[in-house]
CSV table of C-alpha atoms in Angstrom, one decimal:
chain,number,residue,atom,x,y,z
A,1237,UNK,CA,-9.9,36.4,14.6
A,1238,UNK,CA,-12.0,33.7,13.5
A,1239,UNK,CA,-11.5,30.0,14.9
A,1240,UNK,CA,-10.8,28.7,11.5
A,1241,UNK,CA,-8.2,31.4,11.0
A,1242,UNK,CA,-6.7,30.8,14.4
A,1243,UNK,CA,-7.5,26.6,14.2
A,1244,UNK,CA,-4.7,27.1,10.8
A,1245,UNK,CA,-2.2,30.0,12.5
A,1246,UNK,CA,-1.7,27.7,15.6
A,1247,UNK,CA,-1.9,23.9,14.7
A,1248,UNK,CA,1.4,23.4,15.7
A,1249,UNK,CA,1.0,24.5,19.2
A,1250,UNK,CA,-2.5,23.3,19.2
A,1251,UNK,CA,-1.3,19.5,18.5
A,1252,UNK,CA,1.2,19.2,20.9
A,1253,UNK,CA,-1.1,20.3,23.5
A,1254,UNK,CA,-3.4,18.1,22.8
A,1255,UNK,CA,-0.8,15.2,22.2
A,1256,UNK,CA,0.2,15.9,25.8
A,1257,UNK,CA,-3.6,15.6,27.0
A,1258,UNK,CA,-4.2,12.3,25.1
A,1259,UNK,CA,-1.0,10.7,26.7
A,1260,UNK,CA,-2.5,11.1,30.1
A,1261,UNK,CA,-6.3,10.4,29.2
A,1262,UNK,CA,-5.7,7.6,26.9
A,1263,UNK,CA,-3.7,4.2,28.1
A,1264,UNK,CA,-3.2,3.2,24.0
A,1265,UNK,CA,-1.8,6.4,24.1
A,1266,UNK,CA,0.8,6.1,26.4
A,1267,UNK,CA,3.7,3.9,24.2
A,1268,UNK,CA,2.7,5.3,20.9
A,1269,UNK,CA,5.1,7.5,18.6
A,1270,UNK,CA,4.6,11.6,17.7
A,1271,UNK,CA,3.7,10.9,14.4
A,1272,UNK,CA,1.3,7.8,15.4
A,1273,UNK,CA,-0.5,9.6,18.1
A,1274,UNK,CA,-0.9,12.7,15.6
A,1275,UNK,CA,-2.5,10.3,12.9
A,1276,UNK,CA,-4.8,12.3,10.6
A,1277,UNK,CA,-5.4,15.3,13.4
A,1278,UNK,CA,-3.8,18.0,11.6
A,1279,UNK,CA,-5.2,17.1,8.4
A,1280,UNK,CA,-8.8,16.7,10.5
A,1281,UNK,CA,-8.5,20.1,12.4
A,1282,UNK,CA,-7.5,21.9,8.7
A,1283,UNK,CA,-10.6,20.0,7.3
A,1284,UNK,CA,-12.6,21.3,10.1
A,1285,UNK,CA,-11.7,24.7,9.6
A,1286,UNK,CA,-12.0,24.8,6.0
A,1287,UNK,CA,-15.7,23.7,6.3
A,1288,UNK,CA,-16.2,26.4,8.9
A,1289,UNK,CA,-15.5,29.0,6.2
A,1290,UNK,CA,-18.1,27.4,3.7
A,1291,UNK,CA,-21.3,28.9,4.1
A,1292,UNK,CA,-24.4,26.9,5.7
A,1293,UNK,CA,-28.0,26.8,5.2
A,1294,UNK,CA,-30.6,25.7,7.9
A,1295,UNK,CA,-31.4,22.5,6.3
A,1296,UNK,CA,-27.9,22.0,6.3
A,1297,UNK,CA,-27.0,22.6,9.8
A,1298,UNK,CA,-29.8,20.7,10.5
A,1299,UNK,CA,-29.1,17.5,8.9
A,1300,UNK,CA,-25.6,17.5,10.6
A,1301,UNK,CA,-27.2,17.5,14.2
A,1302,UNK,CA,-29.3,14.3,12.9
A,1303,UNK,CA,-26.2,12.5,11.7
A,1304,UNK,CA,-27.2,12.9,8.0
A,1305,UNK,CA,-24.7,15.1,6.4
A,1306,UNK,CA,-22.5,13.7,3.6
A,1307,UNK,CA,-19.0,13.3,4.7
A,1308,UNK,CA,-16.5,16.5,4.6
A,1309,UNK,CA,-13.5,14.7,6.0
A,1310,UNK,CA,-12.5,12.8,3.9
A,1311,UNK,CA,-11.7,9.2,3.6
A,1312,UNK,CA,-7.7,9.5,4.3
A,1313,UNK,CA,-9.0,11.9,7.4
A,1314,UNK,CA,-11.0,11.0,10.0
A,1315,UNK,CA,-12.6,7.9,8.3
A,1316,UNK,CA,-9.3,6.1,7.8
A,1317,UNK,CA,-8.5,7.6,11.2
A,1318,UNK,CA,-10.8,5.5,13.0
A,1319,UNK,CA,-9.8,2.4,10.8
A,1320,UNK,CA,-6.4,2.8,12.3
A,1321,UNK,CA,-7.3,3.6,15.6
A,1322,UNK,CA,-9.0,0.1,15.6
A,1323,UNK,CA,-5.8,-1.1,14.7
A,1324,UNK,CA,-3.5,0.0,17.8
A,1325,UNK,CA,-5.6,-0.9,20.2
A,1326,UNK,CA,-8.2,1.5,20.9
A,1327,UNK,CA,-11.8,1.0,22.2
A,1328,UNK,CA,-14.6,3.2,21.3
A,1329,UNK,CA,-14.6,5.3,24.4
A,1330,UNK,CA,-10.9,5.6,23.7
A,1331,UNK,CA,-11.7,7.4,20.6
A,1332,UNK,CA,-14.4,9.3,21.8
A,1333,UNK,CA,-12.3,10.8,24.2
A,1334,UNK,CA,-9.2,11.6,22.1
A,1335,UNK,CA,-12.0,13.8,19.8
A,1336,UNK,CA,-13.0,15.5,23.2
A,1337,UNK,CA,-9.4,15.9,24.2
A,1338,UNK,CA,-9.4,17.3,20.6
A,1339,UNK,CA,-12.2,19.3,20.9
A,1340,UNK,CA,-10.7,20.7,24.5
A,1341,UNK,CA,-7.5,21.7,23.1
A,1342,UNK,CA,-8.9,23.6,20.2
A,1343,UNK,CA,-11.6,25.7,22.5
A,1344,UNK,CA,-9.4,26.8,25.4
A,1345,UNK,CA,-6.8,28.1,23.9
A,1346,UNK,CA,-9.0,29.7,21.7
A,1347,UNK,CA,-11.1,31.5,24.5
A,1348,UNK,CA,-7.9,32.4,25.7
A,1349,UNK,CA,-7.7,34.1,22.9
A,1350,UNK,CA,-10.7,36.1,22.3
A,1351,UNK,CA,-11.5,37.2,25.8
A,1352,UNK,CA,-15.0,38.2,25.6
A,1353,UNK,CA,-18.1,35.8,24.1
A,1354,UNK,CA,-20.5,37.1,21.8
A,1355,UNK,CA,-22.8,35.9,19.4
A,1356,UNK,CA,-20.0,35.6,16.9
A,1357,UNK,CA,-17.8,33.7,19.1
A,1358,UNK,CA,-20.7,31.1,19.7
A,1359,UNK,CA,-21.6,30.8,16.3
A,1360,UNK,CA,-17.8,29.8,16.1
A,1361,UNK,CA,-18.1,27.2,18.1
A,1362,UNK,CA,-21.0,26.0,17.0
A,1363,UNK,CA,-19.5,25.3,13.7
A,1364,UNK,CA,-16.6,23.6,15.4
A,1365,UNK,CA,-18.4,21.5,17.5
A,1366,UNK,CA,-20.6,20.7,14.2
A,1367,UNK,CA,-17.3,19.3,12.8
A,1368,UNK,CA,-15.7,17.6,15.6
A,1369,UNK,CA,-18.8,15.6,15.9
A,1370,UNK,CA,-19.4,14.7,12.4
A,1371,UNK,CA,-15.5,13.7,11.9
A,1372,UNK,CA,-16.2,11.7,15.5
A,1373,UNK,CA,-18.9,10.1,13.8
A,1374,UNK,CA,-16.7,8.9,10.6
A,1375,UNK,CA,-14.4,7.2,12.6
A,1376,UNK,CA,-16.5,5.7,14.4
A,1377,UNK,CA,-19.0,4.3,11.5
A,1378,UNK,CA,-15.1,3.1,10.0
A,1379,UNK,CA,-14.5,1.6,13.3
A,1380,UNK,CA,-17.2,-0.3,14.0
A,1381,UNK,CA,-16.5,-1.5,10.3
A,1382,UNK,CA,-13.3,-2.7,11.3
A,1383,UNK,CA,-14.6,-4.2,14.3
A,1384,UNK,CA,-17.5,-5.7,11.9
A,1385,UNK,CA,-14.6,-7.3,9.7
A,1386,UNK,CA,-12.4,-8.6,12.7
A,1387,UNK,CA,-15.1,-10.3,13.7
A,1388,UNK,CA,-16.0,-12.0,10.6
A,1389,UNK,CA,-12.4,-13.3,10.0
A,1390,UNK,CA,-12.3,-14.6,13.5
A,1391,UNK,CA,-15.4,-16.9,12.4
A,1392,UNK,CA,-14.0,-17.5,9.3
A,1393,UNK,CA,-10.7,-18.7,11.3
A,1394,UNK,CA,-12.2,-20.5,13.9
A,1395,UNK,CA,-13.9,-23.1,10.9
A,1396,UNK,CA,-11.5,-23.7,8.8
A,1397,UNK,CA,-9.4,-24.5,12.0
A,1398,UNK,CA,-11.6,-26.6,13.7
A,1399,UNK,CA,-12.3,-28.2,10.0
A,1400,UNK,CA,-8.6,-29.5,9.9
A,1401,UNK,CA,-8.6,-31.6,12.8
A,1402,UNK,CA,-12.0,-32.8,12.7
A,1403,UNK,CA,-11.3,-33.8,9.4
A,1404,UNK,CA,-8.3,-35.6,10.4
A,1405,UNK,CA,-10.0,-37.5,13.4
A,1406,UNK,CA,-12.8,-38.4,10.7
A,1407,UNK,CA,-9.9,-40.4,8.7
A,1408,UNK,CA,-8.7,-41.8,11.4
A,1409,UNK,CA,-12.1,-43.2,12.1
A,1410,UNK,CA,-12.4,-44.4,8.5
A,1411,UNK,CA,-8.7,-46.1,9.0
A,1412,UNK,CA,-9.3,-47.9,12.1
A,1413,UNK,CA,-12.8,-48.7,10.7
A,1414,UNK,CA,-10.8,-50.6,7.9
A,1415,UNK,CA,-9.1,-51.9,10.1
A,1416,UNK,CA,-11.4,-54.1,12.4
A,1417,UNK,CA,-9.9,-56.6,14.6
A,1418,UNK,CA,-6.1,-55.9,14.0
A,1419,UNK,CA,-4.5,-53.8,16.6
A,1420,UNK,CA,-4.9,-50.2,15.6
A,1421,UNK,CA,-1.5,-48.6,14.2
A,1422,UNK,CA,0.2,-46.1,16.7
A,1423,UNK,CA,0.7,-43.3,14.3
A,1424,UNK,CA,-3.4,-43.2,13.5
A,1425,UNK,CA,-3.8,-43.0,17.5
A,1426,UNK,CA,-1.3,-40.2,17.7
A,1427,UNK,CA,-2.5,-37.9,14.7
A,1428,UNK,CA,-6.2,-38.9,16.7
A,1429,UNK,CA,-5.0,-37.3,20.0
A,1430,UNK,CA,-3.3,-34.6,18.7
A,1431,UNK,CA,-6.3,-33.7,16.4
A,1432,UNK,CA,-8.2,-34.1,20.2
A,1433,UNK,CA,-5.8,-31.9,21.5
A,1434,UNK,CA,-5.7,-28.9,19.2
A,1435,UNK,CA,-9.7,-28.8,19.4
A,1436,UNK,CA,-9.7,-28.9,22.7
A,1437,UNK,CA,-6.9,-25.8,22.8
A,1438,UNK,CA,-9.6,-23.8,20.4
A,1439,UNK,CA,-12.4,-24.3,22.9
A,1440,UNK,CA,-10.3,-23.5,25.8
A,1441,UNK,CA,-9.1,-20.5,24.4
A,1442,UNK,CA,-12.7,-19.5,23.3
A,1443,UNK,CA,-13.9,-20.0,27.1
A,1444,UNK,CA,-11.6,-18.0,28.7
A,1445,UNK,CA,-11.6,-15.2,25.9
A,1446,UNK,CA,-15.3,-15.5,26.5
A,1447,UNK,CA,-14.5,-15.4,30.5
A,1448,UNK,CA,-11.9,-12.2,30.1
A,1449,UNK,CA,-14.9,-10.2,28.3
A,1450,UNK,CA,-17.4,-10.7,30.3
A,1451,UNK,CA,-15.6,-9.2,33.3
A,1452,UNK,CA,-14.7,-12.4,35.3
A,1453,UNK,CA,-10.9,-12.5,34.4
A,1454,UNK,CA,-8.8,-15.9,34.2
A,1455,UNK,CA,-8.6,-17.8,37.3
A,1456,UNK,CA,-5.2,-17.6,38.7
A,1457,UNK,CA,-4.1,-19.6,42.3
A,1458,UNK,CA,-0.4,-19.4,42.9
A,1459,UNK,CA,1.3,-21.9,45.2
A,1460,UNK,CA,5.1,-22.7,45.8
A,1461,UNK,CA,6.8,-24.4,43.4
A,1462,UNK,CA,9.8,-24.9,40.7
A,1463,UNK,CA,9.5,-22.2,38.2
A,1464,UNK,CA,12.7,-24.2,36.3
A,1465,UNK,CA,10.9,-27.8,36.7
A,1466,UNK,CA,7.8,-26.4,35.3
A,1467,UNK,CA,9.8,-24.9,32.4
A,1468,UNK,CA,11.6,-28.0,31.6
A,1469,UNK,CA,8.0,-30.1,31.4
A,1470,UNK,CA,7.2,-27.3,28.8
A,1471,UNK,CA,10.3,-27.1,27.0
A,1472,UNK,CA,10.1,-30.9,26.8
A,1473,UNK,CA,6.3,-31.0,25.4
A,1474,UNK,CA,7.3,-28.7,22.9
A,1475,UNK,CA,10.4,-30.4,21.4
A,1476,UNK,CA,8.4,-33.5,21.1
A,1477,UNK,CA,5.5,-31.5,19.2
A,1478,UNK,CA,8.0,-30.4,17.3
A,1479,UNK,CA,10.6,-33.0,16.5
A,1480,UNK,CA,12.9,-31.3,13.0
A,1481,UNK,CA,13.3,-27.6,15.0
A,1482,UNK,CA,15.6,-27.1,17.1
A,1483,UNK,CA,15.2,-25.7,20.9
A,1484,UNK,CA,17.9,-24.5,23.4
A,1485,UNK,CA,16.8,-24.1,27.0
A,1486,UNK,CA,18.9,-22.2,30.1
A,1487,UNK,CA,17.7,-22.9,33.4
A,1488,UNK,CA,18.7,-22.7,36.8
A,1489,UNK,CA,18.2,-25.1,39.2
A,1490,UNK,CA,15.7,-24.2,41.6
A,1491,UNK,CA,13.8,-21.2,40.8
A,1492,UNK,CA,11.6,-21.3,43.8
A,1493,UNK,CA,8.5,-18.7,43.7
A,1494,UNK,CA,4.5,-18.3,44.0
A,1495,UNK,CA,2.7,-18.9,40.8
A,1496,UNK,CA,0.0,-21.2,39.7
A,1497,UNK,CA,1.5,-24.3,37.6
A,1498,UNK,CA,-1.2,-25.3,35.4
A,1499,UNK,CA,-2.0,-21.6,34.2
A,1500,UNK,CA,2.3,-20.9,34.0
A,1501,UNK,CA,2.1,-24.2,31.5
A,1502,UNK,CA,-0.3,-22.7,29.1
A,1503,UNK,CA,1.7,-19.7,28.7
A,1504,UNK,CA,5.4,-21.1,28.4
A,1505,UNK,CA,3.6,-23.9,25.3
A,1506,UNK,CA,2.1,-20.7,24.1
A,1507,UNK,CA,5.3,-18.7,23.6
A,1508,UNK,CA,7.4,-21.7,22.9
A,1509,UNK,CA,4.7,-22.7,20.2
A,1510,UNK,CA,4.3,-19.0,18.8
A,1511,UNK,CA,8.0,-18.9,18.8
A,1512,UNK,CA,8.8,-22.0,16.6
A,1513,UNK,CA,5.9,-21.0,14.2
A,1514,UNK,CA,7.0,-17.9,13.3
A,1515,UNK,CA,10.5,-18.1,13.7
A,1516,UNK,CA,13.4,-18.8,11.2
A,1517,UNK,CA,13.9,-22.7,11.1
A,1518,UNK,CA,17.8,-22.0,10.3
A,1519,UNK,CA,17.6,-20.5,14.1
A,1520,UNK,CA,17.4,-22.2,17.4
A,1521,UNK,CA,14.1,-21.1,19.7
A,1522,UNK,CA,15.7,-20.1,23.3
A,1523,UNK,CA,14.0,-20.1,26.2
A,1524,UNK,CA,15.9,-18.8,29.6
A,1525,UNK,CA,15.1,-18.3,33.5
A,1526,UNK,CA,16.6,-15.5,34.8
A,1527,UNK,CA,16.6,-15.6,38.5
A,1528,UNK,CA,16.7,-11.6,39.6
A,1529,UNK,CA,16.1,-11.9,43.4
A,1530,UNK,CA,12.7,-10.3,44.0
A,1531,UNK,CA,11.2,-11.5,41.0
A,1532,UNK,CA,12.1,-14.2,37.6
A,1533,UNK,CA,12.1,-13.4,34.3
A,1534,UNK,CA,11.2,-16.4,31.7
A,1535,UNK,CA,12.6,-15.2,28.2
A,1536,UNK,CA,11.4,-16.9,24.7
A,1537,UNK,CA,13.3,-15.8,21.7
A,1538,UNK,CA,13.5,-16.4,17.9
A,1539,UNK,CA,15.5,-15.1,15.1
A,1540,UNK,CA,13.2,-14.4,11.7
A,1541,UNK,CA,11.5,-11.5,10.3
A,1542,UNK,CA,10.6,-8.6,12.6
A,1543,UNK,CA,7.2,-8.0,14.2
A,1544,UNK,CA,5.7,-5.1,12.4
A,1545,UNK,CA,5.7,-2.3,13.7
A,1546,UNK,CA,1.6,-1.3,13.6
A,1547,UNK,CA,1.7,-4.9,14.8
A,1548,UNK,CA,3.5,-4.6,17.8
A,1549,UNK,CA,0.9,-1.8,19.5
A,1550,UNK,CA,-1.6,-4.4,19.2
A,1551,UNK,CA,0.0,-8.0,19.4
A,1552,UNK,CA,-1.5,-9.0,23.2
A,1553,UNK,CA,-4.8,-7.9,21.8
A,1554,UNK,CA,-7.6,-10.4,21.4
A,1555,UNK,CA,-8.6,-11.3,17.9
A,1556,UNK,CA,-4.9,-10.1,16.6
A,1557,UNK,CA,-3.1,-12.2,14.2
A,1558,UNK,CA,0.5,-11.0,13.7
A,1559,UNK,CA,1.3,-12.0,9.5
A,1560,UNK,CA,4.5,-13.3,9.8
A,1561,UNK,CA,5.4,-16.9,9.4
A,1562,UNK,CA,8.2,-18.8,8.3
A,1563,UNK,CA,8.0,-22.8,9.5
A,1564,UNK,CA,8.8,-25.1,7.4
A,1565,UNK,CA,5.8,-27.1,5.8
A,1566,UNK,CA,6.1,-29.7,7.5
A,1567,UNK,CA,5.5,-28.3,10.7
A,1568,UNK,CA,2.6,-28.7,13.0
A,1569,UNK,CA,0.0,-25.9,12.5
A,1570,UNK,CA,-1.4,-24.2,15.3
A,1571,UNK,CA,-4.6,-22.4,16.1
A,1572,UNK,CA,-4.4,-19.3,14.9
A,1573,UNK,CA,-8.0,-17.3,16.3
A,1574,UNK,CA,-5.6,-14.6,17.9
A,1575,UNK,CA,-6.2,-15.3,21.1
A,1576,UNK,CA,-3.0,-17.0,22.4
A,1577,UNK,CA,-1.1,-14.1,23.4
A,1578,UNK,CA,-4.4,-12.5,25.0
A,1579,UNK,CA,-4.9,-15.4,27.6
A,1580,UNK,CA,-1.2,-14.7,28.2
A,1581,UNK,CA,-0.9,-11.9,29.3
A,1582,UNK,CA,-3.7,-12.1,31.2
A,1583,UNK,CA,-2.7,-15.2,33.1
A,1584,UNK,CA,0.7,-13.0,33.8
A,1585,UNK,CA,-1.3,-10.1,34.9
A,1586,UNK,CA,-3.4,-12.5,37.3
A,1587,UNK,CA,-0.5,-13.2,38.6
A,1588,UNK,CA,0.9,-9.5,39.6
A,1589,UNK,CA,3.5,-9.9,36.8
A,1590,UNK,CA,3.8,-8.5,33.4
A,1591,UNK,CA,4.8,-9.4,29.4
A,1592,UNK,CA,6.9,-7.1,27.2
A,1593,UNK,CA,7.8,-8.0,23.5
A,1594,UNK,CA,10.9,-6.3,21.4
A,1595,UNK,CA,11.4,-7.5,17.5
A,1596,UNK,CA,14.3,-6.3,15.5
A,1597,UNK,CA,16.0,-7.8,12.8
A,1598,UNK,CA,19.6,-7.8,14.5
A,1599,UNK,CA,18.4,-8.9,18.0
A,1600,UNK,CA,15.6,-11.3,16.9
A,1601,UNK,CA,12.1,-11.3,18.6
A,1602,UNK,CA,12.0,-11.8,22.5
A,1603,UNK,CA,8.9,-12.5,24.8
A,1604,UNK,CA,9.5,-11.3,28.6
A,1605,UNK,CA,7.7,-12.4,31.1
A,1606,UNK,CA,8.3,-10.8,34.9
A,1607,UNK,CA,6.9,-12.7,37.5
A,1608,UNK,CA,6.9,-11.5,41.5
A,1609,UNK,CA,8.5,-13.8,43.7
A,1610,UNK,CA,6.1,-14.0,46.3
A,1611,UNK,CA,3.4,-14.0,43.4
A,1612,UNK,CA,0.0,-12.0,44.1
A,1613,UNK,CA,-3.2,-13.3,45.6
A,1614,UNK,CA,-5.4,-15.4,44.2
A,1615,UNK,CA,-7.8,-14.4,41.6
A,1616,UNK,CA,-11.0,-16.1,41.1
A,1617,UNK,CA,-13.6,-15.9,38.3
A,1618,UNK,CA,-16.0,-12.5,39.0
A,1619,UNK,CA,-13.4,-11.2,41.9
């Protein structure tokens, strides 16, 4: 039998092998449904093996080992495969080595198969090879697009964000300018400050993002303190940056544990913040302490509009910027470069503990955070 013949008689069995492969080999893997994990394959392993059957000159086979063929897989197969792989979270070498699991899958069973090799059988895999390589090379040309346009938007984010409060500091130049010796008015220092303040976030953000990718990590260095005291400071910033929602807070009274205060700040604003911003303003943001003996469990929730689904593989990504939002107008905008949920996790991580997320439209959307009670050694930058 040829491989194209037995690639089509046995997909079935020949997916859920590899599916089984990828979960181990690839982390994105890991939490990702049947149908999401099987994206485009079969339609990419029946391409394959219909372009096996079509016959091949020299110059042909030749201009596939230099890269140069035109496309066979279409671009619903393996080019909008890559575009989605992107999507959920997987790096380059991550899709390389789902195509080799792929490729794996396909050949041993195969050789199971066939039993003997012979010149046929090599030509066989020749042309499957041909095929795997050339669809591997779509999606990753559709990737690094992707990756290309991410980037771009990022940019393209990070001006017209840093152009609102510059612009508002420049009129509150112009304003107290005007005003000369009189004693400046409150409200044109505060919108000053807070214009400070968000610009200063951005950069911070962009430093630490910068920090994560170039291998060093996010300094983390846990001492004993009051996780509740810390989360009332938080809860407290946050209502007054927000002064027409409405926050509800449960915590217990001394939450003892290791963790490092500054760091546990950032990412209690960050959740309270992301919570009011793209929650429903009819609905109250919670935040609770749960004190669970060996470890605590901070929990931020809001009622609103689900998370999306293709959004929920990817949301502690860098760069990722969920499209759901429903405060009111008058509300306080926040940065939005996609990189607040990033530093999160990673300053959670640092500390030995981790962040889930669930989103439904009955329950609401809840951030978890689980944090050791005798925290985790401290991290510095490069260690």
């Amino acid at each position: 039998m040829r491989l194209s013949q037995f690639i089509k008689d046995n997909i079935e069995p020949i997916l859920v092998e590899w599916e089984s492969f990828a979960r181990t080999m690839i982390p994105p893997a890991e939490t990702m449904s049947v149908v999401e994990l099987r994206d485009h394959a079969h339609e990419i392993l029946l391409a394959i093996a219909g372009e096996m059957e079509s016959a091949q000159s020299e110059r042909q086979r030749e201009a596939k080992s230099k890269g140069l063929a035109l496309p066979f897989l279409k671009e619903t197969f393996a080019a909008e495969h890559g575009g989605l792989r992107q999507r959920v979270g997987f790096d380059l070498s991550q899709l390389g080595a789902e195509y080799r699991a792929l490729r794996a899958t396909v050949l041993r069973l195969w050789m199971g198969h066939v039993g003997t090799v012979d010149a046929a059988v090599l030509e066989e895999v020749m042309r499957f090879n041909e095929g795997i390589d050339q669809g591997l090379a779509e999606a990753m040309a559709t990737y690094s697009e992707h990756v290309a346009n991410s980037r771009d938007t990022f940019l393209a984010v990070l001006g017209h964000d840093l152009r609102n409060p510059l612009s508002a500091l420049s009129s509150c130049i112009h304003l107290l300018e005007l005003a000369g010796e009189a004693r400046p008015k409150e409200r044109t220092l505060q919108i000053a400050r807070r214009s400070i303040a968000s610009i200063n976030d951005m950069v911070t953000d962009l430093l630490e993002y910068t920090r994560t990718r170039l291998g060093r990590g996010i300094e983390v260095v846990p001492q004993e303190g009051d996780l509740s005291a810390l989360c009332q400071e938080a809860f407290d910033e946050v209502c007054a940056a927000y002064p027409r929602r409405e926050l509800v807070a449960e915590l217990p009274a001394d939450v003892v544990l290791m963790f490092d205060a500054p760091r546990m700040r950032q990412v209690l604003t960050n959740l309270l913040s992301n919570a009011v911003q793209h929650g429903d303003p009819a609905h109250p943001v919670a935040l609770v302490i749960r004190d669970e003996g060996a470890h605590a469990s901070l929990i931020v929730k809001n009622q609103g509009r689900p998370i999306p689904p293709d959004s929920m593989q990817v949301i502690f990504n860098p760069l990722v910027q969920v499209a759901t939002r429903e405060s009111a107008p008058h509300e306080r905008p926040a940065t939005s470069l996609g990189l607040g949920l990033y530093i999160a996790r990673e300053i959670v991580t640092g500390h030995g503990g981790t962040i889930t997320v669930t989103s439904s439209a009955a329950e609401g959307t809840a951030f978890t955070v689980h944090l050791p009670r005798g925290g985790k050694q401290a991290t510095q930058p490069g260690g």
